[in-house]
Amino acid sequence: MNVRQKLLGGYLLVALLVAVTSGIAWHSATASAEKAAADEAVRIAQGMALDVTLGLPVDTADEIVSPLYYSPRALDNYLQRLHDVQHRDAVVVDSGEYILGDVVRENVGSLFDHDRDDEVGRTIADGRARVFVETSDDYPDGIKQVVVPMRNKGGKTIGAIIVEYTPIYDQMMAATRQAQYVTLISSATVILLILALGFGFSGSLVRRITSLTTAVRAIRTGDYTLRVPHDGKDEIGRLARAFNSMAEQLERSAREILAKEYTDSILAGAGEGICGVDAAGRIAFANEAAGRITGLGVTGLLQREAGVLLPEATEGLVSGTREGRLQRPDGTAVRVEYTISELEKEGRRIGAVILLRDVTRQRDLERDLRHQALHDGLTGLPNRKLLLDRLDHALARSRASGERIALLYLDLDGFKRVNDSLGHNAGDLLLRTAAERLTAVVRPQDSVARLGGDEFAVLLEGADSTAVESVAGGCLEALARPFVVHGREAVVTVSIGVVPDAGRFADADEVVRNADVAMYAAKDLGRNRFMVFETRMHEQLLSRLDQETRLREAVHRGELRLHLQPVVALPEGQVSGAEALVRWEDPERGLQQPGSFIPLAEETGMIIEIDRWILLEACRTIRRWQEESPATAPAWVSVNLSAIHLDLPDLTDHVAYALATTGLSPHCLVLELTETVMMRDLAVTSARLEELRQLGVKIAIDDFGTGYSSLGYLRDIPVDVLKIDRSFITGLVGNGRQQELVSAIMQLGHTLGLRVVAEGIEDAGQLALLIAMGCKYAQGYHLGRPQPPGELRAALTVPVLHR
């Protein structure tokens, strides 16, 4: 039982005593009222007995008194008057308990039998007044009665009188009840006040004790920050103040102990080595990390000369940070950075602290990062940044010594075709092989770098014009040899721009830019060659940049033009379809053929926008032609797609949009792709082409027979049209072997259910020979040149073979 329960128990006991006292007072008042009522009833009954036995008091002196006992009529009048006036009922009986008088006259003369305990008989017998309760069938709850003896003048008991005193009892009890209620209310109020005081006082006391107990428990758990309110000047207040003082002392002690333990833990668990050196230069303290870094352990370090531990600190333990190699007892060595901090007290040196850090991995990582930042991750060659740095240093040496330096800028020709057809892994392998071949060609003092993509550079130091031409020729020869990648043979060439006397230019960026310009000049002249930089090449480069800028705006400015070349059905000579081709109406240079801007568009990525324009314009033109002149309109139109389109996830959506916008039937659209493009990734290509065919669009293989492919892909790739490359048609007449090859291609296509179209028909002899070979479709300048749709539409009123 806690303190509060004990206190509340005491207050409850007091309240209970008050309640018991109140109950006793209530019972005493009730008993007193009952006794007073009985006594009063006895006195009244005794008076009535005197009236009955001795007679009523006289009004005059000479009046004769006659006892009522002997006069039934007088007795009846007396009893009736008492009943009517004083509301008192009385019964007079003789010594034999026969009723002499009663308010109820019918009872007179009968035996009084309502006294079941014979209270009346005993009163007549012994002469003592008695109180009893009369019970009967009419009054089952009973009537309070008092019986007193009646004595004559000689003192002899001659009977008894029974008087009902219930009204007197009720009057007495009513008067007593009010006092009892006052006592009850007063007692209840006192009890409530006692309980409220008990709850309040015990709560206050218990709160203070609980606060103190909680603080004591907190101290047991190691928390010394809790304080107890110390209000009050009683014993508990003094105890609280004493406790707070004790807690403050414990907290200070705990902080001091914790600070020492914390410091020791930090020193022991620190990742860096920490050594404390005394005034004599000996190690007095060392943590685990210091023992691990030095390889000596903590025990091996203690009392060792710090100068011997750090031999590179030749000037002694002077404050500062240094770095050096630390030889371990096991023969290994680590790179250590150590910081010495001298300790002084009152101007006197008392020792030092040495902080050791193992920076071996950090320095190795820094070296690796420097290498990665300055070298190409694929080939291991220096990258552009390192090349520019070496070129800057070479230019500085050239200006100081007059040494001649040169720079070669190399770009692989045809690498994109290999990368697209054989995949990026094959392309990476080819680049690594190319790097190895270039490194084998140059001299030991020269630097080969990869600038990015398929671009390389060679820095030649101490090289005259003969040496420059020799290295450039060696690079051409080394890269012209076929590359074997993933079991396939790939052939690429290289275009090289040469800056032979780089020292005459301002900086490395200018040298690289000029070599790049010369490289593009080599590409423009047919590739697989090297070109020496000339000033005029800048003008050509600026012209190229200007053309690129104008080409970017050509679509938005409406400068592209759609031309259609007819595809003729043989032997009837009717136009069956048309191939959509693009021309550029350059405001400065006039109408440009595709060969003058399509390569630039492919390099810059503008080919996507141009191809989409051609697709939408071709569908719109053919649909309008079919509506206005269905007799002469081509049944289908073919549109070329560049390789980059197959990598676009929205290709199918864009084709569907073009068909839906123009209203052209999907069966009237043929999409042409070269077999080189199709062979890049058969799985991806087949899935993408199958999506297009589900739209109802037909797929054509353009330039068939010129790619790095086999006939097996015709089985795996969903195609509908086979277009024989013009290289097979040129020289067809008079060449039996070539005729057999073309015939075999046509037979293969027809067997597979493909539409075979021969391209590049330049004369009547080729056309006649193809008709004889069973060719069903052909196109070429002999059958119709590409021309604007309006001109072609006007010309198609006459069959092609009759014009």
JSON list of N, CA and C in Angstrom, two decimals, residues 259-287:
[
{"chain": "A", "resi": 259, "resn": "ALA", "atom": "N", "xyz": [33.33, 12.44, -20.25]},
{"chain": "A", "resi": 259, "resn": "ALA", "atom": "CA", "xyz": [34.23, 13.15, -21.15]},
{"chain": "A", "resi": 259, "resn": "ALA", "atom": "C", "xyz": [35.52, 12.37, -21.32]},
{"chain": "A", "resi": 260, "resn": "LYS", "atom": "N", "xyz": [36.04, 11.82, -20.24]},
{"chain": "A", "resi": 260, "resn": "LYS", "atom": "CA", "xyz": [37.27, 11.03, -20.34]},
{"chain": "A", "resi": 260, "resn": "LYS", "atom": "C", "xyz": [37.03, 9.76, -21.14]},
{"chain": "A", "resi": 261, "resn": "GLU", "atom": "N", "xyz": [35.91, 9.07, -20.85]},
{"chain": "A", "resi": 261, "resn": "GLU", "atom": "CA", "xyz": [35.62, 7.84, -21.61]},
{"chain": "A", "resi": 261, "resn": "GLU", "atom": "C", "xyz": [35.38, 8.15, -23.08]},
{"chain": "A", "resi": 262, "resn": "TYR", "atom": "N", "xyz": [34.67, 9.26, -23.33]},
{"chain": "A", "resi": 262, "resn": "TYR", "atom": "CA", "xyz": [34.38, 9.65, -24.72]},
{"chain": "A", "resi": 262, "resn": "TYR", "atom": "C", "xyz": [35.67, 9.96, -25.46]},
{"chain": "A", "resi": 263, "resn": "THR", "atom": "N", "xyz": [36.54, 10.70, -24.78]},
{"chain": "A", "resi": 263, "resn": "THR", "atom": "CA", "xyz": [37.82, 11.03, -25.41]},
{"chain": "A", "resi": 263, "resn": "THR", "atom": "C", "xyz": [38.63, 9.77, -25.67]},
{"chain": "A", "resi": 264, "resn": "ASP", "atom": "N", "xyz": [38.66, 8.89, -24.69]},
{"chain": "A", "resi": 264, "resn": "ASP", "atom": "CA", "xyz": [39.39, 7.64, -24.88]},
{"chain": "A", "resi": 264, "resn": "ASP", "atom": "C", "xyz": [38.80, 6.81, -26.01]},
{"chain": "A", "resi": 265, "resn": "SER", "atom": "N", "xyz": [37.46, 6.78, -26.10]},
{"chain": "A", "resi": 265, "resn": "SER", "atom": "CA", "xyz": [36.81, 6.02, -27.18]},
{"chain": "A", "resi": 265, "resn": "SER", "atom": "C", "xyz": [37.12, 6.63, -28.54]},
{"chain": "A", "resi": 266, "resn": "ILE", "atom": "N", "xyz": [37.10, 7.96, -28.62]},
{"chain": "A", "resi": 266, "resn": "ILE", "atom": "CA", "xyz": [37.41, 8.62, -29.89]},
{"chain": "A", "resi": 266, "resn": "ILE", "atom": "C", "xyz": [38.84, 8.30, -30.31]},
{"chain": "A", "resi": 267, "resn": "LEU", "atom": "N", "xyz": [39.74, 8.43, -29.37]},
{"chain": "A", "resi": 267, "resn": "LEU", "atom": "CA", "xyz": [41.14, 8.17, -29.70]},
{"chain": "A", "resi": 267, "resn": "LEU", "atom": "C", "xyz": [41.34, 6.71, -30.10]},
{"chain": "A", "resi": 268, "resn": "ALA", "atom": "N", "xyz": [40.68, 5.80, -29.36]},
{"chain": "A", "resi": 268, "resn": "ALA", "atom": "CA", "xyz": [40.87, 4.37, -29.65]},
{"chain": "A", "resi": 268, "resn": "ALA", "atom": "C", "xyz": [40.21, 3.98, -30.97]},
{"chain": "A", "resi": 269, "resn": "GLY", "atom": "N", "xyz": [39.03, 4.56, -31.25]},
{"chain": "A", "resi": 269, "resn": "GLY", "atom": "CA", "xyz": [38.29, 4.16, -32.45]},
{"chain": "A", "resi": 269, "resn": "GLY", "atom": "C", "xyz": [38.54, 5.03, -33.65]},
{"chain": "A", "resi": 270, "resn": "ALA", "atom": "N", "xyz": [39.40, 6.02, -33.55]},
{"chain": "A", "resi": 270, "resn": "ALA", "atom": "CA", "xyz": [39.66, 6.90, -34.68]},
{"chain": "A", "resi": 270, "resn": "ALA", "atom": "C", "xyz": [40.32, 6.14, -35.82]},
{"chain": "A", "resi": 271, "resn": "GLY", "atom": "N", "xyz": [39.92, 6.49, -37.03]},
{"chain": "A", "resi": 271, "resn": "GLY", "atom": "CA", "xyz": [40.52, 5.84, -38.20]},
{"chain": "A", "resi": 271, "resn": "GLY", "atom": "C", "xyz": [41.93, 6.32, -38.47]},
{"chain": "A", "resi": 272, "resn": "GLU", "atom": "N", "xyz": [42.27, 7.44, -37.93]},
{"chain": "A", "resi": 272, "resn": "GLU", "atom": "CA", "xyz": [43.62, 7.99, -38.11]},
{"chain": "A", "resi": 272, "resn": "GLU", "atom": "C", "xyz": [44.47, 7.65, -36.88]},
{"chain": "A", "resi": 273, "resn": "GLY", "atom": "N", "xyz": [45.73, 7.45, -37.13]},
{"chain": "A", "resi": 273, "resn": "GLY", "atom": "CA", "xyz": [46.62, 7.14, -36.03]},
{"chain": "A", "resi": 273, "resn": "GLY", "atom": "C", "xyz": [46.94, 8.37, -35.20]},
{"chain": "A", "resi": 274, "resn": "ILE", "atom": "N", "xyz": [46.94, 8.21, -33.88]},
{"chain": "A", "resi": 274, "resn": "ILE", "atom": "CA", "xyz": [47.21, 9.32, -32.96]},
{"chain": "A", "resi": 274, "resn": "ILE", "atom": "C", "xyz": [48.27, 8.86, -31.96]},
{"chain": "A", "resi": 275, "resn": "CYS", "atom": "N", "xyz": [49.33, 9.63, -31.87]},
{"chain": "A", "resi": 275, "resn": "CYS", "atom": "CA", "xyz": [50.42, 9.32, -30.94]},
{"chain": "A", "resi": 275, "resn": "CYS", "atom": "C", "xyz": [50.68, 10.54, -30.07]},
{"chain": "A", "resi": 276, "resn": "GLY", "atom": "N", "xyz": [50.83, 10.30, -28.78]},
{"chain": "A", "resi": 276, "resn": "GLY", "atom": "CA", "xyz": [51.21, 11.36, -27.86]},
{"chain": "A", "resi": 276, "resn": "GLY", "atom": "C", "xyz": [52.70, 11.23, -27.52]},
{"chain": "A", "resi": 277, "resn": "VAL", "atom": "N", "xyz": [53.43, 12.31, -27.68]},
{"chain": "A", "resi": 277, "resn": "VAL", "atom": "CA", "xyz": [54.88, 12.30, -27.48]},
{"chain": "A", "resi": 277, "resn": "VAL", "atom": "C", "xyz": [55.22, 13.14, -26.26]},
{"chain": "A", "resi": 278, "resn": "ASP", "atom": "N", "xyz": [56.09, 12.61, -25.40]},
{"chain": "A", "resi": 278, "resn": "ASP", "atom": "CA", "xyz": [56.45, 13.35, -24.20]},
{"chain": "A", "resi": 278, "resn": "ASP", "atom": "C", "xyz": [57.56, 14.34, -24.51]},
{"chain": "A", "resi": 279, "resn": "ALA", "atom": "N", "xyz": [58.02, 15.05, -23.48]},
{"chain": "A", "resi": 279, "resn": "ALA", "atom": "CA", "xyz": [59.04, 16.09, -23.68]},
{"chain": "A", "resi": 279, "resn": "ALA", "atom": "C", "xyz": [60.34, 15.51, -24.19]},
{"chain": "A", "resi": 280, "resn": "ALA", "atom": "N", "xyz": [60.61, 14.22, -23.91]},
{"chain": "A", "resi": 280, "resn": "ALA", "atom": "CA", "xyz": [61.86, 13.60, -24.36]},
{"chain": "A", "resi": 280, "resn": "ALA", "atom": "C", "xyz": [61.77, 13.07, -25.78]},
{"chain": "A", "resi": 281, "resn": "GLY", "atom": "N", "xyz": [60.62, 13.23, -26.43]},
{"chain": "A", "resi": 281, "resn": "GLY", "atom": "CA", "xyz": [60.47, 12.77, -27.81]},
{"chain": "A", "resi": 281, "resn": "GLY", "atom": "C", "xyz": [60.08, 11.32, -27.93]},
{"chain": "A", "resi": 282, "resn": "ARG", "atom": "N", "xyz": [59.66, 10.70, -26.82]},
{"chain": "A", "resi": 282, "resn": "ARG", "atom": "CA", "xyz": [59.24, 9.31, -26.86]},
{"chain": "A", "resi": 282, "resn": "ARG", "atom": "C", "xyz": [57.70, 9.23, -26.88]},
{"chain": "A", "resi": 283, "resn": "ILE", "atom": "N", "xyz": [57.24, 8.19, -27.52]},
{"chain": "A", "resi": 283, "resn": "ILE", "atom": "CA", "xyz": [55.79, 8.00, -27.66]},
{"chain": "A", "resi": 283, "resn": "ILE", "atom": "C", "xyz": [55.22, 7.48, -26.34]},
{"chain": "A", "resi": 284, "resn": "ALA", "atom": "N", "xyz": [54.34, 8.27, -25.72]},
{"chain": "A", "resi": 284, "resn": "ALA", "atom": "CA", "xyz": [53.74, 7.90, -24.44]},
{"chain": "A", "resi": 284, "resn": "ALA", "atom": "C", "xyz": [52.32, 7.36, -24.62]},
{"chain": "A", "resi": 285, "resn": "PHE", "atom": "N", "xyz": [51.71, 7.65, -25.75]},
{"chain": "A", "resi": 285, "resn": "PHE", "atom": "CA", "xyz": [50.36, 7.17, -26.01]},
{"chain": "A", "resi": 285, "resn": "PHE", "atom": "C", "xyz": [50.23, 6.86, -27.50]},
{"chain": "A", "resi": 286, "resn": "ALA", "atom": "N", "xyz": [49.47, 5.81, -27.82]},
{"chain": "A", "resi": 286, "resn": "ALA", "atom": "CA", "xyz": [49.20, 5.46, -29.22]},
{"chain": "A", "resi": 286, "resn": "ALA", "atom": "C", "xyz": [47.87, 4.72, -29.27]},
{"chain": "A", "resi": 287, "resn": "ASN", "atom": "N", "xyz": [47.09, 5.03, -30.28]},
{"chain": "A", "resi": 287, "resn": "ASN", "atom": "CA", "xyz": [45.81, 4.31, -30.42]},
{"chain": "A", "resi": 287, "resn": "ASN", "atom": "C", "xyz": [45.99, 3.13, -31.37]}
]
